């Protein structure tokens, strides 16, 4: 119901959802591929900086602020503009080429004193540039932290999966022993029920650990800019 409401579907209808990218069973080879893909933290962080739209936006903002400083400083220098024109005129269309005019000119402009307006503009543009530099550094720090935390969460999820798998094996052995003891009359029905409940809980823990690992992997992909959802 929460999923249907989130994506805007009718909650009274019946739907079947399937995501082929979600593995039904995580194999050892899948873990190894993921570990090799993200084993170099510096490389992963560099990839994130190259892919994250928020970081690229901060870079563009800094570039724009640097251009703003250049534009503000350019008012100290003279400006030169040139113009040229050519025209024909006549009282009749067939005689339009009888009167021809050619004009050209060069304009030189240099403001010697503008009441310190240029200096004020340069200071304002420099402050904007400095703020952009700080924003870029903060964006880099934030991304590095997000990537590091995502990788640590992925490692923790992998270890939790290993623990859940070992717990499932142990619970399965306990259940088999309880069944044998019950069949031989050495154990009680309560012992068998407790062992079976432990096995069911171990299976549930493995399922949860599997999806926690999948979520952790998706978070890594999102942190480095591979996924936008």
mmCIF file of N, CA and C in Angstrom, residues 42-170:
data_model
loop_
_atom_site.group_PDB
_atom_site.id
_atom_site.type_symbol
_atom_site.label_atom_id
_atom_site.label_comp_id
_atom_site.label_asym_id
_atom_site.label_seq_id
_atom_site.Cartn_x
_atom_site.Cartn_y
_atom_site.Cartn_z
ATOM 1 N N UNK A 42 40.072 5.908 -2.884
ATOM 2 C CA UNK A 42 40.415 7.152 -3.571
ATOM 3 C C UNK A 42 39.867 7.163 -4.996
ATOM 4 N N UNK A 43 39.935 6.034 -5.656
ATOM 5 C CA UNK A 43 39.403 5.960 -7.010
ATOM 6 C C UNK A 43 37.885 6.117 -7.014
ATOM 7 N N UNK A 44 37.224 5.497 -6.053
ATOM 8 C CA UNK A 44 35.769 5.629 -5.953
ATOM 9 C C UNK A 44 35.379 7.074 -5.653
ATOM 10 N N UNK A 45 36.131 7.709 -4.756
ATOM 11 C CA UNK A 45 35.839 9.104 -4.422
ATOM 12 C C UNK A 45 36.065 10.014 -5.623
ATOM 13 N N UNK A 46 37.117 9.763 -6.376
ATOM 14 C CA UNK A 46 37.385 10.566 -7.569
ATOM 15 C C UNK A 46 36.274 10.392 -8.608
ATOM 16 N N UNK A 47 35.786 9.177 -8.735
ATOM 17 C CA UNK A 47 34.685 8.923 -9.663
ATOM 18 C C UNK A 47 33.427 9.659 -9.235
ATOM 19 N N UNK A 48 33.203 9.706 -7.910
ATOM 20 C CA UNK A 48 32.039 10.424 -7.399
ATOM 21 C C UNK A 48 32.120 11.910 -7.726
ATOM 22 N N UNK A 49 33.320 12.486 -7.584
ATOM 23 C CA UNK A 49 33.483 13.902 -7.878
ATOM 24 C C UNK A 49 33.299 14.192 -9.358
ATOM 25 N N UNK A 50 33.596 13.217 -10.197
ATOM 26 C CA UNK A 50 33.446 13.405 -11.641
ATOM 27 C C UNK A 50 32.002 13.181 -12.098
ATOM 28 N N UNK A 51 31.206 12.509 -11.283
ATOM 29 C CA UNK A 51 29.864 12.119 -11.717
ATOM 30 C C UNK A 51 28.746 12.842 -10.992
ATOM 31 N N UNK A 52 29.002 13.310 -9.762
ATOM 32 C CA UNK A 52 27.918 13.897 -8.978
ATOM 33 C C UNK A 52 27.487 15.242 -9.561
ATOM 34 N N UNK A 53 26.208 15.413 -9.872
ATOM 35 C CA UNK A 53 25.732 16.688 -10.423
ATOM 36 C C UNK A 53 25.912 17.858 -9.457
ATOM 37 N N UNK A 54 25.767 17.615 -8.143
ATOM 38 C CA UNK A 54 25.910 18.704 -7.192
ATOM 39 C C UNK A 54 27.342 19.240 -7.172
ATOM 40 N N UNK A 55 28.335 18.345 -7.308
ATOM 41 C CA UNK A 55 29.721 18.807 -7.331
ATOM 42 C C UNK A 55 30.025 19.543 -8.640
ATOM 43 N N UNK A 56 29.546 19.002 -9.753
ATOM 44 C CA UNK A 56 29.775 19.671 -11.031
ATOM 45 C C UNK A 56 29.095 21.037 -11.060
ATOM 46 N N UNK A 57 27.932 21.142 -10.406
ATOM 47 C CA UNK A 57 27.274 22.438 -10.307
ATOM 48 C C UNK A 57 28.089 23.432 -9.503
ATOM 49 N N UNK A 58 28.724 22.956 -8.418
ATOM 50 C CA UNK A 58 29.580 23.833 -7.623
ATOM 51 C C UNK A 58 30.796 24.287 -8.418
ATOM 52 N N UNK A 59 31.342 23.401 -9.260
ATOM 53 C CA UNK A 59 32.479 23.770 -10.112
ATOM 54 C C UNK A 59 32.066 24.850 -11.106
ATOM 55 N N UNK A 60 30.892 24.687 -11.712
ATOM 56 C CA UNK A 60 30.412 25.678 -12.664
ATOM 57 C C UNK A 60 30.151 27.027 -11.991
ATOM 58 N N UNK A 61 29.655 26.976 -10.764
ATOM 59 C CA UNK A 61 29.429 28.218 -10.026
ATOM 60 C C UNK A 61 30.737 28.944 -9.764
ATOM 61 N N UNK A 62 31.788 28.189 -9.421
ATOM 62 C CA UNK A 62 33.101 28.796 -9.201
ATOM 63 C C UNK A 62 33.640 29.391 -10.494
ATOM 64 N N UNK A 63 33.486 28.683 -11.596
ATOM 65 C CA UNK A 63 33.949 29.219 -12.885
ATOM 66 C C UNK A 63 33.232 30.523 -13.225
ATOM 67 N N UNK A 64 31.929 30.551 -12.970
ATOM 68 C CA UNK A 64 31.158 31.759 -13.253
ATOM 69 C C UNK A 64 31.603 32.918 -12.366
ATOM 70 N N UNK A 65 31.899 32.631 -11.098
ATOM 71 C CA UNK A 65 32.347 33.694 -10.187
ATOM 72 C C UNK A 65 33.720 34.221 -10.587
ATOM 73 N N UNK A 66 34.595 33.360 -11.087
ATOM 74 C CA UNK A 66 35.898 33.819 -11.583
ATOM 75 C C UNK A 66 35.729 34.729 -12.795
ATOM 76 N N UNK A 67 34.795 34.387 -13.658
ATOM 77 C CA UNK A 67 34.513 35.250 -14.804
ATOM 78 C C UNK A 67 33.947 36.589 -14.346
ATOM 79 N N UNK A 68 33.168 36.558 -13.255
ATOM 80 C CA UNK A 68 32.630 37.801 -12.714
ATOM 81 C C UNK A 68 33.719 38.734 -12.217
ATOM 82 N N UNK A 69 34.755 38.183 -11.607
ATOM 83 C CA UNK A 69 35.889 38.998 -11.156
ATOM 84 C C UNK A 69 36.598 39.609 -12.353
ATOM 85 N N UNK A 70 36.791 38.809 -13.406
ATOM 86 C CA UNK A 70 37.459 39.318 -14.606
ATOM 87 C C UNK A 70 36.662 40.442 -15.251
ATOM 88 N N UNK A 71 35.352 40.270 -15.318
ATOM 89 C CA UNK A 71 34.500 41.310 -15.907
ATOM 90 C C UNK A 71 34.561 42.583 -15.074
ATOM 91 N N UNK A 72 34.516 42.439 -13.758
ATOM 92 C CA UNK A 72 34.574 43.625 -12.894
ATOM 93 C C UNK A 72 35.913 44.335 -13.027
ATOM 94 N N UNK A 73 36.996 43.604 -13.128
ATOM 95 C CA UNK A 73 38.326 44.206 -13.251
ATOM 96 C C UNK A 73 38.541 44.850 -14.615
ATOM 97 N N UNK A 74 37.843 44.355 -15.615
ATOM 98 C CA UNK A 74 38.035 44.892 -16.968
ATOM 99 C C UNK A 74 37.587 46.344 -17.091
ATOM 100 N N UNK A 75 36.791 46.826 -16.145
ATOM 101 C CA UNK A 75 36.333 48.215 -16.210
ATOM 102 C C UNK A 75 37.454 49.198 -15.939
ATOM 103 N N UNK A 76 38.580 48.724 -15.423
ATOM 104 C CA UNK A 76 39.743 49.585 -15.239
ATOM 105 C C UNK A 76 40.431 49.905 -16.578
ATOM 106 N N UNK A 77 40.197 49.092 -17.590
ATOM 107 C CA UNK A 77 40.911 49.223 -18.856
ATOM 108 C C UNK A 77 40.032 49.930 -19.879
ATOM 109 N N UNK A 78 40.674 50.562 -20.855
ATOM 110 C CA UNK A 78 39.890 51.247 -21.889
ATOM 111 C C UNK A 78 39.191 50.250 -22.807
ATOM 112 N N UNK A 79 38.145 50.710 -23.407
ATOM 113 C CA UNK A 79 37.401 49.890 -24.363
ATOM 114 C C UNK A 79 37.432 50.548 -25.732
ATOM 115 N N UNK A 80 37.546 49.743 -26.754
ATOM 116 C CA UNK A 80 37.612 50.226 -28.134
ATOM 117 C C UNK A 80 36.544 49.508 -28.946
ATOM 118 N N UNK A 81 35.810 50.246 -29.697
ATOM 119 C CA UNK A 81 34.794 49.663 -30.571
ATOM 120 C C UNK A 81 34.904 50.286 -31.947
ATOM 121 N N UNK A 82 34.593 49.520 -32.965
ATOM 122 C CA UNK A 82 34.661 49.996 -34.342
ATOM 123 C C UNK A 82 33.340 49.711 -35.034
ATOM 124 N N UNK A 83 33.010 50.560 -36.007
ATOM 125 C CA UNK A 83 31.770 50.383 -36.757
ATOM 126 C C UNK A 83 31.991 50.791 -38.201
ATOM 127 N N UNK A 84 31.222 50.217 -39.094
ATOM 128 C CA UNK A 84 31.317 50.546 -40.508
ATOM 129 C C UNK A 84 29.958 50.329 -41.143
ATOM 130 N N UNK A 85 29.681 51.102 -42.195
ATOM 131 C CA UNK A 85 28.400 50.968 -42.866
ATOM 132 C C UNK A 85 28.491 51.321 -44.335
ATOM 133 N N UNK A 86 27.638 50.721 -45.112
ATOM 134 C CA UNK A 86 27.596 50.975 -46.561
ATOM 135 C C UNK A 86 26.140 51.011 -46.978
ATOM 136 N N UNK A 87 25.771 52.035 -47.743
ATOM 137 C CA UNK A 87 24.383 52.161 -48.145
ATOM 138 C C UNK A 87 24.211 52.702 -49.545
ATOM 139 N N UNK A 88 23.060 52.447 -50.125
ATOM 140 C CA UNK A 88 22.693 52.963 -51.447
ATOM 141 C C UNK A 88 21.287 53.523 -51.351
ATOM 142 N N UNK A 89 21.018 54.571 -52.125
ATOM 143 C CA UNK A 89 19.708 55.191 -52.092
ATOM 144 C C UNK A 89 19.371 55.780 -53.456
ATOM 145 N N UNK A 90 18.103 55.901 -53.708
ATOM 146 C CA UNK A 90 17.672 56.493 -54.971
ATOM 147 C C UNK A 90 16.162 56.649 -54.984
ATOM 148 N N UNK A 91 15.668 57.549 -55.876
ATOM 149 C CA UNK A 91 14.223 57.775 -55.976
ATOM 150 C C UNK A 91 13.533 56.659 -56.741
ATOM 151 N N UNK A 92 14.282 55.939 -57.559
ATOM 152 C CA UNK A 92 13.748 54.802 -58.293
ATOM 153 C C UNK A 92 14.620 53.581 -58.020
ATOM 154 N N UNK A 93 13.987 52.441 -58.083
ATOM 155 C CA UNK A 93 14.714 51.216 -57.765
ATOM 156 C C UNK A 93 15.841 50.945 -58.769
ATOM 157 N N UNK A 94 15.612 51.303 -60.033
ATOM 158 C CA UNK A 94 16.631 51.062 -61.055
ATOM 159 C C UNK A 94 17.830 51.983 -60.900
ATOM 160 N N UNK A 95 17.644 53.112 -60.171
ATOM 161 C CA UNK A 95 18.728 54.069 -59.982
ATOM 162 C C UNK A 95 19.253 54.067 -58.538
ATOM 163 N N UNK A 96 18.974 52.991 -57.841
ATOM 164 C CA UNK A 96 19.331 52.975 -56.423
ATOM 165 C C UNK A 96 20.833 52.967 -56.198
ATOM 166 N N UNK A 97 21.563 52.517 -57.210
ATOM 167 C CA UNK A 97 23.025 52.464 -57.049
ATOM 168 C C UNK A 97 23.711 53.770 -57.418
ATOM 169 N N UNK A 98 22.945 54.776 -57.789
ATOM 170 C CA UNK A 98 23.570 56.048 -58.165
ATOM 171 C C UNK A 98 24.136 56.768 -56.949
ATOM 172 N N UNK A 99 23.469 56.665 -55.814
ATOM 173 C CA UNK A 99 23.925 57.334 -54.590
ATOM 174 C C UNK A 99 24.420 56.283 -53.596
ATOM 175 N N UNK A 100 25.678 56.323 -53.316
ATOM 176 C CA UNK A 100 26.283 55.353 -52.405
ATOM 177 C C UNK A 100 26.953 56.088 -51.252
ATOM 178 N N UNK A 101 26.844 55.522 -50.098
ATOM 179 C CA UNK A 101 27.479 56.122 -48.914
ATOM 180 C C UNK A 101 28.290 55.049 -48.178
ATOM 181 N N UNK A 102 29.414 55.465 -47.679
ATOM 182 C CA UNK A 102 30.296 54.592 -46.911
ATOM 183 C C UNK A 102 30.713 55.326 -45.648
ATOM 184 N N UNK A 103 30.511 54.666 -44.534
ATOM 185 C CA UNK A 103 30.872 55.305 -43.259
ATOM 186 C C UNK A 103 31.580 54.310 -42.365
ATOM 187 N N UNK A 104 32.488 54.834 -41.561
ATOM 188 C CA UNK A 104 33.186 53.985 -40.597
ATOM 189 C C UNK A 104 33.667 54.855 -39.452
ATOM 190 N N UNK A 105 33.951 54.196 -38.324
ATOM 191 C CA UNK A 105 34.400 54.956 -37.171
ATOM 192 C C UNK A 105 34.982 54.064 -36.082
ATOM 193 N N UNK A 106 35.781 54.649 -35.254
ATOM 194 C CA UNK A 106 36.392 53.962 -34.117
ATOM 195 C C UNK A 106 36.071 54.771 -32.862
ATOM 196 N N UNK A 107 35.604 54.066 -31.841
ATOM 197 C CA UNK A 107 35.242 54.723 -30.586
ATOM 198 C C UNK A 107 36.176 54.235 -29.481
ATOM 199 N N UNK A 108 36.799 55.147 -28.792
ATOM 200 C CA UNK A 108 37.720 54.832 -27.691
ATOM 201 C C UNK A 108 37.149 55.425 -26.406
ATOM 202 N N UNK A 109 36.978 54.543 -25.390
ATOM 203 C CA UNK A 109 36.359 54.988 -24.142
ATOM 204 C C UNK A 109 37.196 54.521 -22.965
ATOM 205 N N UNK A 110 37.506 55.427 -22.067
ATOM 206 C CA UNK A 110 38.308 55.086 -20.875
ATOM 207 C C UNK A 110 37.826 55.963 -19.723
ATOM 208 N N UNK A 111 37.253 55.320 -18.723
ATOM 209 C CA UNK A 111 36.757 56.043 -17.559
ATOM 210 C C UNK A 111 37.898 56.197 -16.558
ATOM 211 N N UNK A 112 38.340 57.428 -16.355
ATOM 212 C CA UNK A 112 39.459 57.667 -15.445
ATOM 213 C C UNK A 112 39.033 57.614 -13.979
ATOM 214 N N UNK A 113 37.839 58.001 -13.675
ATOM 215 C CA UNK A 113 37.375 57.963 -12.283
ATOM 216 C C UNK A 113 35.866 57.735 -12.283
ATOM 217 N N UNK A 114 35.450 56.684 -11.575
ATOM 218 C CA UNK A 114 34.020 56.352 -11.524
ATOM 219 C C UNK A 114 33.487 56.332 -10.100
ATOM 220 N N UNK A 115 34.143 57.083 -9.213
ATOM 221 C CA UNK A 115 33.677 57.126 -7.833
ATOM 222 C C UNK A 115 33.872 55.803 -7.098
ATOM 223 N N UNK A 116 34.943 55.085 -7.430
ATOM 224 C CA UNK A 116 35.293 53.795 -6.807
ATOM 225 C C UNK A 116 34.240 52.706 -7.057
ATOM 226 N N UNK A 117 33.406 52.896 -8.064
ATOM 227 C CA UNK A 117 32.386 51.881 -8.370
ATOM 228 C C UNK A 117 33.034 50.590 -8.867
ATOM 229 N N UNK A 118 34.104 50.740 -9.665
ATOM 230 C CA UNK A 118 34.796 49.550 -10.171
ATOM 231 C C UNK A 118 35.438 48.766 -9.037
ATOM 232 N N UNK A 119 36.060 49.488 -8.114
ATOM 233 C CA UNK A 119 36.683 48.819 -6.972
ATOM 234 C C UNK A 119 35.644 48.072 -6.129
ATOM 235 N N UNK A 120 34.508 48.689 -5.946
ATOM 236 C CA UNK A 120 33.432 48.043 -5.197
ATOM 237 C C UNK A 120 32.932 46.794 -5.922
ATOM 238 N N UNK A 121 32.826 46.873 -7.248
ATOM 239 C CA UNK A 121 32.381 45.721 -8.024
ATOM 240 C C UNK A 121 33.377 44.571 -7.935
ATOM 241 N N UNK A 122 34.681 44.916 -7.946
ATOM 242 C CA UNK A 122 35.713 43.886 -7.848
ATOM 243 C C UNK A 122 35.658 43.209 -6.484
ATOM 244 N N UNK A 123 35.490 43.996 -5.435
ATOM 245 C CA UNK A 123 35.404 43.417 -4.090
ATOM 246 C C UNK A 123 34.181 42.506 -3.961
ATOM 247 N N UNK A 124 33.055 42.942 -4.508
ATOM 248 C CA UNK A 124 31.848 42.136 -4.442
ATOM 249 C C UNK A 124 32.019 40.832 -5.226
ATOM 250 N N UNK A 125 32.636 40.924 -6.406
ATOM 251 C CA UNK A 125 32.865 39.722 -7.216
ATOM 252 C C UNK A 125 33.864 38.796 -6.533
ATOM 253 N N UNK A 126 34.853 39.360 -5.835
ATOM 254 C CA UNK A 126 35.835 38.535 -5.129
ATOM 255 C C UNK A 126 35.195 37.789 -3.965
ATOM 256 N N UNK A 127 34.277 38.457 -3.268
ATOM 257 C CA UNK A 127 33.564 37.793 -2.177
ATOM 258 C C UNK A 127 32.716 36.641 -2.726
ATOM 259 N N UNK A 128 32.047 36.890 -3.845
ATOM 260 C CA UNK A 128 31.256 35.832 -4.478
ATOM 261 C C UNK A 128 32.128 34.656 -4.882
ATOM 262 N N UNK A 129 33.306 34.957 -5.399
ATOM 263 C CA UNK A 129 34.233 33.898 -5.792
ATOM 264 C C UNK A 129 34.698 33.108 -4.575
ATOM 265 N N UNK A 130 35.006 33.805 -3.492
ATOM 266 C CA UNK A 130 35.458 33.116 -2.282
ATOM 267 C C UNK A 130 34.357 32.216 -1.714
ATOM 268 N N UNK A 131 33.149 32.706 -1.730
ATOM 269 C CA UNK A 131 32.033 31.866 -1.274
ATOM 270 C C UNK A 131 31.867 30.634 -2.153
ATOM 271 N N UNK A 132 32.072 30.812 -3.458
ATOM 272 C CA UNK A 132 31.983 29.668 -4.374
ATOM 273 C C UNK A 132 33.090 28.661 -4.100
ATOM 274 N N UNK A 133 34.285 29.161 -3.776
ATOM 275 C CA UNK A 133 35.393 28.259 -3.433
ATOM 276 C C UNK A 133 35.082 27.453 -2.176
ATOM 277 N N UNK A 134 34.537 28.113 -1.167
ATOM 278 C CA UNK A 134 34.184 27.419 0.072
ATOM 279 C C UNK A 134 33.065 26.410 -0.161
ATOM 280 N N UNK A 135 32.103 26.787 -0.997
ATOM 281 C CA UNK A 135 31.007 25.861 -1.306
ATOM 282 C C UNK A 135 31.523 24.631 -2.040
ATOM 283 N N UNK A 136 32.501 24.845 -2.917
ATOM 284 C CA UNK A 136 33.077 23.716 -3.649
ATOM 285 C C UNK A 136 33.839 22.786 -2.707
ATOM 286 N N UNK A 137 34.611 23.374 -1.792
ATOM 287 C CA UNK A 137 35.337 22.553 -0.814
ATOM 288 C C UNK A 137 34.381 21.789 0.085
ATOM 289 N N UNK A 138 33.300 22.457 0.503
ATOM 290 C CA UNK A 138 32.321 21.784 1.360
ATOM 291 C C UNK A 138 31.620 20.662 0.606
ATOM 292 N N UNK A 139 31.313 20.902 -0.663
ATOM 293 C CA UNK A 139 30.679 19.856 -1.474
ATOM 294 C C UNK A 139 31.599 18.652 -1.613
ATOM 295 N N UNK A 140 32.892 18.898 -1.797
ATOM 296 C CA UNK A 140 33.852 17.794 -1.901
ATOM 297 C C UNK A 140 33.934 17.011 -0.596
ATOM 298 N N UNK A 141 33.964 17.737 0.526
ATOM 299 C CA UNK A 141 34.014 17.055 1.823
ATOM 300 C C UNK A 141 32.750 16.225 2.046
ATOM 301 N N UNK A 142 31.601 16.811 1.735
ATOM 302 C CA UNK A 142 30.334 16.091 1.942
ATOM 303 C C UNK A 142 30.275 14.818 1.098
ATOM 304 N N UNK A 143 30.712 14.922 -0.145
ATOM 305 C CA UNK A 143 30.679 13.752 -1.020
ATOM 306 C C UNK A 143 31.634 12.683 -0.523
ATOM 307 N N UNK A 144 32.836 13.089 -0.092
ATOM 308 C CA UNK A 144 33.798 12.111 0.431
ATOM 309 C C UNK A 144 33.247 11.396 1.666
ATOM 310 N N UNK A 145 32.566 12.150 2.528
ATOM 311 C CA UNK A 145 31.969 11.540 3.714
ATOM 312 C C UNK A 145 30.861 10.566 3.323
ATOM 313 N N UNK A 146 30.011 10.979 2.383
ATOM 314 C CA UNK A 146 28.914 10.105 1.940
ATOM 315 C C UNK A 146 29.459 8.814 1.321
ATOM 316 N N UNK A 147 30.501 8.942 0.509
ATOM 317 C CA UNK A 147 31.087 7.757 -0.127
ATOM 318 C C UNK A 147 31.701 6.842 0.923
ATOM 319 N N UNK A 148 32.434 7.430 1.873
ATOM 320 C CA UNK A 148 33.081 6.615 2.914
ATOM 321 C C UNK A 148 32.034 5.892 3.759
ATOM 322 N N UNK A 149 30.993 6.597 4.174
ATOM 323 C CA UNK A 149 29.946 5.973 4.981
ATOM 324 C C UNK A 149 29.225 4.882 4.197
ATOM 325 N N UNK A 150 28.975 5.141 2.915
ATOM 326 C CA UNK A 150 28.297 4.138 2.092
ATOM 327 C C UNK A 150 29.144 2.879 1.953
ATOM 328 N N UNK A 151 30.455 3.049 1.789
ATOM 329 C CA UNK A 151 31.341 1.887 1.678
ATOM 330 C C UNK A 151 31.422 1.127 3.001
ATOM 331 N N UNK A 152 31.454 1.855 4.112
ATOM 332 C CA UNK A 152 31.478 1.198 5.424
ATOM 333 C C UNK A 152 30.170 0.445 5.672
ATOM 334 N N UNK A 153 29.050 1.059 5.288
ATOM 335 C CA UNK A 153 27.759 0.379 5.438
ATOM 336 C C UNK A 153 27.706 -0.876 4.573
ATOM 337 N N UNK A 154 28.300 -0.802 3.379
ATOM 338 C CA UNK A 154 28.335 -1.970 2.508
ATOM 339 C C UNK A 154 29.173 -3.088 3.126
ATOM 340 N N UNK A 155 30.306 -2.719 3.707
ATOM 341 C CA UNK A 155 31.150 -3.724 4.364
ATOM 342 C C UNK A 155 30.442 -4.337 5.565
ATOM 343 N N UNK A 156 29.752 -3.494 6.342
ATOM 344 C CA UNK A 156 29.012 -4.007 7.500
ATOM 345 C C UNK A 156 27.883 -4.929 7.059
ATOM 346 N N UNK A 157 27.206 -4.568 5.962
ATOM 347 C CA UNK A 157 26.123 -5.416 5.449
ATOM 348 C C UNK A 157 26.662 -6.756 4.972
ATOM 349 N N UNK A 158 27.845 -6.743 4.382
ATOM 350 C CA UNK A 158 28.448 -8.005 3.933
ATOM 351 C C UNK A 158 28.764 -8.902 5.134
ATOM 352 N N UNK A 159 29.329 -8.317 6.170
ATOM 353 C CA UNK A 159 29.648 -9.104 7.363
ATOM 354 C C UNK A 159 28.385 -9.604 8.051
ATOM 355 N N UNK A 160 27.361 -8.773 8.070
ATOM 356 C CA UNK A 160 26.094 -9.194 8.670
ATOM 357 C C UNK A 160 25.484 -10.356 7.891
ATOM 358 N N UNK A 161 25.643 -10.332 6.578
ATOM 359 C CA UNK A 161 25.154 -11.448 5.765
ATOM 360 C C UNK A 161 25.911 -12.731 6.094
ATOM 361 N N UNK A 162 27.242 -12.608 6.243
ATOM 362 C CA UNK A 162 28.038 -13.798 6.601
ATOM 363 C C UNK A 162 27.594 -14.359 7.948
ATOM 364 N N UNK A 163 27.340 -13.461 8.901
ATOM 365 C CA UNK A 163 26.878 -13.905 10.220
ATOM 366 C C UNK A 163 25.528 -14.595 10.115
ATOM 367 N N UNK A 164 24.616 -14.015 9.337
ATOM 368 C CA UNK A 164 23.287 -14.613 9.196
ATOM 369 C C UNK A 164 23.371 -15.978 8.518
ATOM 370 N N UNK A 165 24.275 -16.133 7.578
ATOM 371 C CA UNK A 165 24.432 -17.421 6.901
ATOM 372 C C UNK A 165 24.956 -18.491 7.864
ATOM 373 N N UNK A 166 25.938 -18.092 8.679
ATOM 374 C CA UNK A 166 26.444 -19.032 9.679
ATOM 375 C C UNK A 166 25.368 -19.355 10.716
ATOM 376 N N UNK A 167 24.581 -18.349 11.079
ATOM 377 C CA UNK A 167 23.492 -18.588 12.027
ATOM 378 C C UNK A 167 22.454 -19.538 11.467
ATOM 379 N N UNK A 168 22.197 -19.438 10.145
ATOM 380 C CA UNK A 168 21.236 -20.340 9.519
ATOM 381 C C UNK A 168 21.762 -21.778 9.519
ATOM 382 N N UNK A 169 23.043 -21.933 9.237
ATOM 383 C CA UNK A 169 23.637 -23.284 9.255
ATOM 384 C C UNK A 169 23.565 -23.872 10.654
ATOM 385 N N UNK A 170 23.884 -23.054 11.655
ATOM 386 C CA UNK A 170 23.831 -23.520 13.041
ATOM 387 C C UNK A 170 22.408 -23.885 13.446
#
